[in-house]
Amino acid sequence: MNSSGSQDLNKIKPFERIFVALDTPDINHALSLAKSLKGLVGGIKLGKEFFTACGPEGAKAISALGLPIFLDLKYHDIPNTVAGAVRSASLLNPFMLNVHASGGRDMMVAAAKAAIDAALENGNKPPLVIGVTVLTSMNRDDLIEVGIDAEPIEQVARLARLAKDSGLDGVVCSAKEVVALRGNIGPDFKLVVPGIRPEWASKDDQKRVVTPSDAIDLGADYLVIGRPITAAENPADAAKRIADELSIKKD
Ligand code: C5P
């Protein structure tokens, strides 16, 4: 298992498990948000919207602020191509990156190996390599349309097991899947959970949400939080409020 990039979650503060989704194509907006959130969150998630607009230079500029990066580019291609993408990503020294688990065993094995080899070559700590299972935008009918006759949770569990067997460090999943996965897959496999909403925040387009404290209590390792922080009138205050709520709950 590619565990050398992992951290002991018992040794970090609860708010350091939060990765803020900077879903914006605007580098200046992203930089100003990231600066204001430093010390209040564990890191920054950069996805396709940011990366397509701002590129590796944009990611380097955010990383230069000293915040760990979750590079959420969800690679899905033939093993050789994904391995190459992971090697290129390694130059940005991300804390975490992800691939689609439905790309299959060989693709995930190649990704995990490339992450370790490239990090060694670059003198970096290997990133956590995380699998995307079933997108939470897909329900049973969507799965049937793409030829998968299974409940989403069954398919998530199957792909999580395959991701683990292929050497990945964890998966992205919804909070409602955390307990079942944890029971199946053991304590060390990282569960990264989006769809987080404090009680005081709007749900936006997320349908099934849990609070930050409940997500941690259910067994999530990392929380991905976007708009409750980034769209707040004062993002730093919102992040602080979440950090306070988490520490009250945990201490
Ligand atoms: O603003 P919000 O907190 O809803 O942002 C959640 C982030 O997590 C977004 O970047 C979204 O793309 C991502 N995400 C998600 N649900 C998934 C996988 C990723 O919301 N199943």
XYZ file of C-alpha atoms and ligand atoms in Angstrom:
272
model
C 0.000 0.000 0.000
C 1.160 3.468 -0.824
C 1.093 4.572 2.798
C 4.223 6.681 2.981
C 2.279 9.827 2.054
C -0.244 9.259 4.803
C -0.419 11.086 8.103
C -1.498 9.942 11.538
C -4.918 11.527 11.851
C -4.770 11.242 15.641
C -1.850 13.640 15.626
C -3.505 16.445 13.680
C -6.254 18.818 14.770
C -9.768 17.992 13.516
C -9.911 21.081 11.268
C -6.717 19.922 9.546
C -8.758 17.137 7.971
C -10.660 19.718 5.906
C -9.779 20.326 2.269
C -11.518 23.392 0.866
C -12.770 23.030 -2.721
C -11.659 26.117 -4.634
C -14.046 25.712 -7.553
C -13.180 28.843 -9.502
C -11.383 29.588 -12.777
C -10.028 32.845 -11.308
C -6.455 32.582 -9.988
C -6.641 35.849 -8.054
C -9.855 34.845 -6.325
C -8.361 31.417 -5.545
C -5.172 32.956 -4.159
C -6.988 35.434 -1.981
C -9.293 32.704 -0.598
C -6.371 30.351 0.033
C -4.393 33.088 1.823
C -7.327 33.940 4.061
C -7.876 30.250 4.932
C -4.310 29.313 5.772
C -4.143 27.956 9.325
C -7.905 27.423 9.427
C -8.110 24.339 7.162
C -5.868 21.398 6.346
C -5.480 22.077 2.655
C -6.976 23.060 -0.666
C -8.756 20.909 -3.240
C -8.089 21.980 -6.810
C -10.359 20.407 -9.409
C -10.943 20.449 -13.135
C -12.453 23.959 -13.241
C -9.450 25.585 -11.571
C -6.846 23.406 -13.250
C -8.240 23.773 -16.769
C -8.264 27.556 -16.404
C -5.156 28.146 -14.310
C -2.992 25.117 -15.115
C 0.017 23.745 -13.236
C 1.316 27.287 -12.666
C -1.907 28.134 -10.834
C -1.580 24.993 -8.712
C 2.053 25.876 -7.931
C 1.012 29.393 -6.871
C -1.539 27.976 -4.402
C 0.913 25.371 -3.166
C 3.558 28.074 -2.644
C 1.337 29.532 0.086
C 2.283 26.448 2.112
C -1.071 24.697 1.922
C -1.273 20.953 1.109
C -2.985 20.308 -2.218
C -5.575 17.673 -3.116
C -5.327 17.491 -6.910
C -8.850 16.373 -7.847
C -8.404 15.599 -11.555
C -9.996 12.121 -11.459
C -7.703 10.474 -13.991
C -9.319 7.696 -16.081
C -7.426 6.318 -19.089
C -5.233 3.403 -20.114
C -2.650 2.468 -17.441
C 0.330 3.947 -19.299
C -1.397 7.306 -19.757
C -2.613 7.502 -16.167
C 0.864 6.606 -14.901
C 2.259 9.459 -17.023
C -0.356 11.883 -15.684
C 0.489 10.867 -12.109
C 4.202 11.397 -12.809
C 3.454 14.864 -14.195
C 1.251 15.624 -11.185
C 4.104 14.603 -8.914
C 6.019 17.692 -10.057
C 3.369 19.717 -8.197
C 4.023 17.676 -5.040
C 0.337 17.176 -4.132
C -0.622 15.732 -0.754
C -3.400 13.741 -2.427
C -4.601 12.997 -5.961
C -7.294 10.780 -7.422
C -8.148 8.385 -10.240
C -11.418 6.692 -11.251
C -11.535 3.242 -9.665
C -13.666 2.098 -12.622
C -10.497 2.424 -14.729
C -9.677 -1.025 -13.344
C -6.960 -2.846 -11.484
C -4.088 -2.388 -13.950
C -4.749 1.338 -14.178
C -4.805 1.745 -10.392
C -1.701 -0.408 -9.893
C 0.084 1.751 -12.477
C -1.091 4.961 -10.760
C 0.025 3.807 -7.298
C 3.431 2.718 -8.614
C 3.935 5.935 -10.592
C 3.085 8.004 -7.512
C 5.776 6.286 -5.442
C 8.423 6.144 -8.173
C 7.979 9.782 -9.190
C 7.976 11.034 -5.612
C 11.212 9.156 -4.935
C 12.728 10.624 -8.083
C 11.610 14.154 -7.153
C 12.600 13.788 -3.509
C 8.992 14.280 -2.366
C 6.696 12.339 -0.068
C 4.371 10.193 -2.235
C 0.840 11.570 -2.453
C -2.148 9.646 -1.169
C -3.688 8.067 -4.277
C -7.445 7.970 -3.868
C -10.067 6.189 -5.993
C -13.320 7.744 -7.140
C -15.973 5.005 -6.877
C -19.503 5.918 -8.033
C -20.117 9.615 -8.558
C -22.752 10.750 -6.081
C -24.604 12.340 -8.986
C -25.426 8.796 -10.214
C -28.301 6.688 -8.919
C -29.340 3.103 -9.635
C -31.028 4.020 -12.937
C -27.884 5.793 -14.135
C -25.820 2.712 -13.269
C -28.200 0.457 -15.200
C -27.901 2.751 -18.241
C -24.146 2.238 -18.270
C -24.547 -1.529 -17.901
C -24.105 -1.926 -14.138
C -27.025 -3.745 -12.543
C -26.231 -2.996 -8.900
C -27.234 -0.671 -6.109
C -24.809 2.259 -5.865
C -23.589 1.075 -2.439
C -22.790 -2.407 -3.815
C -20.815 -0.891 -6.679
C -19.055 1.537 -4.304
C -18.059 -1.363 -2.024
C -16.850 -3.443 -4.975
C -14.739 -0.600 -6.365
C -13.395 0.317 -2.925
C -12.228 -3.274 -2.408
C -10.622 -3.289 -5.867
C -8.966 0.067 -5.150
C -7.509 -1.305 -1.934
C -6.325 -4.521 -3.604
C -4.703 -2.408 -6.342
C -2.623 -0.473 -3.822
C -4.594 2.767 -3.541
C -4.704 4.583 -0.224
C -8.422 5.265 -0.051
C -11.580 6.316 -1.858
C -13.911 9.266 -2.160
C -17.355 8.327 -0.866
C -20.504 9.870 0.507
C -20.967 10.111 4.270
C -23.778 7.590 4.109
C -21.353 4.997 2.711
C -18.644 5.510 5.322
C -19.877 3.059 7.957
C -20.444 0.178 5.516
C -17.090 0.741 3.806
C -15.178 1.074 7.048
C -16.618 -2.234 8.261
C -15.571 -3.940 5.031
C -12.222 -2.427 4.405
C -10.496 -1.781 7.701
C -9.277 1.246 9.625
C -6.325 2.418 7.522
C -8.020 2.936 4.181
C -8.687 6.665 3.792
C -12.288 7.763 3.283
C -12.570 11.227 1.749
C -16.052 12.702 2.074
C -17.683 15.621 0.215
C -21.298 16.761 0.683
C -20.544 18.372 4.028
C -22.783 21.124 5.371
C -22.668 22.748 8.818
C -26.190 23.169 10.244
C -26.047 26.912 9.560
C -25.064 26.611 5.856
C -27.207 26.318 2.727
C -27.370 22.857 1.121
C -26.924 24.325 -2.392
C -27.266 21.493 -4.929
C -26.058 18.766 -2.529
C -28.908 16.400 -1.721
C -27.582 14.160 1.030
C -25.498 16.207 3.428
C -23.965 15.662 6.856
C -22.386 18.113 9.279
C -18.582 18.184 9.673
C -18.798 16.674 13.192
C -21.150 13.904 12.091
C -18.881 13.037 9.143
C -15.908 12.654 11.489
C -17.978 10.654 13.983
C -19.131 8.310 11.208
C -15.475 7.600 10.404
C -14.526 9.972 7.581
C -10.798 10.713 7.395
C -10.861 13.854 5.250
C -13.706 16.272 4.571
C -14.118 18.188 1.322
C -15.982 21.446 1.933
C -16.592 24.078 -0.724
C -19.361 26.656 -0.724
C -20.125 26.731 3.028
C -16.665 28.315 3.264
C -15.909 29.815 -0.155
C -19.343 31.403 -0.690
C -19.672 32.709 2.883
C -19.659 36.461 3.381
C -16.438 36.003 5.321
C -14.778 32.687 4.326
C -12.197 32.840 7.139
C -14.948 33.299 9.731
C -16.893 30.371 8.269
C -13.792 28.139 8.355
C -13.069 29.240 11.933
C -16.630 28.459 12.970
C -16.345 24.945 11.510
C -12.940 24.445 13.176
C -14.410 25.541 16.522
C -17.403 23.221 16.138
C -15.089 20.305 15.367
C -12.775 20.970 18.279
C -15.632 21.344 20.779
C -17.013 18.033 19.600
C -13.686 16.191 19.670
C -11.917 17.598 22.760
O -19.439 23.422 -2.507
P -19.459 21.986 -2.061
O -19.127 21.785 -0.602
O -20.721 21.283 -2.470
O -18.244 21.341 -2.891
C -17.973 19.965 -2.842
C -16.796 19.661 -3.706
O -16.646 18.246 -3.702
C -16.944 20.072 -5.163
O -15.628 20.375 -5.637
C -17.486 18.834 -5.821
O -17.107 18.729 -7.179
C -16.796 17.739 -5.013
N -17.490 16.474 -5.001
C -18.790 16.306 -4.558
N -19.365 15.080 -4.583
C -18.681 14.025 -5.022
C -17.364 14.169 -5.454
C -16.794 15.428 -5.431
O -19.406 17.264 -4.135
N -19.247 12.845 -4.987
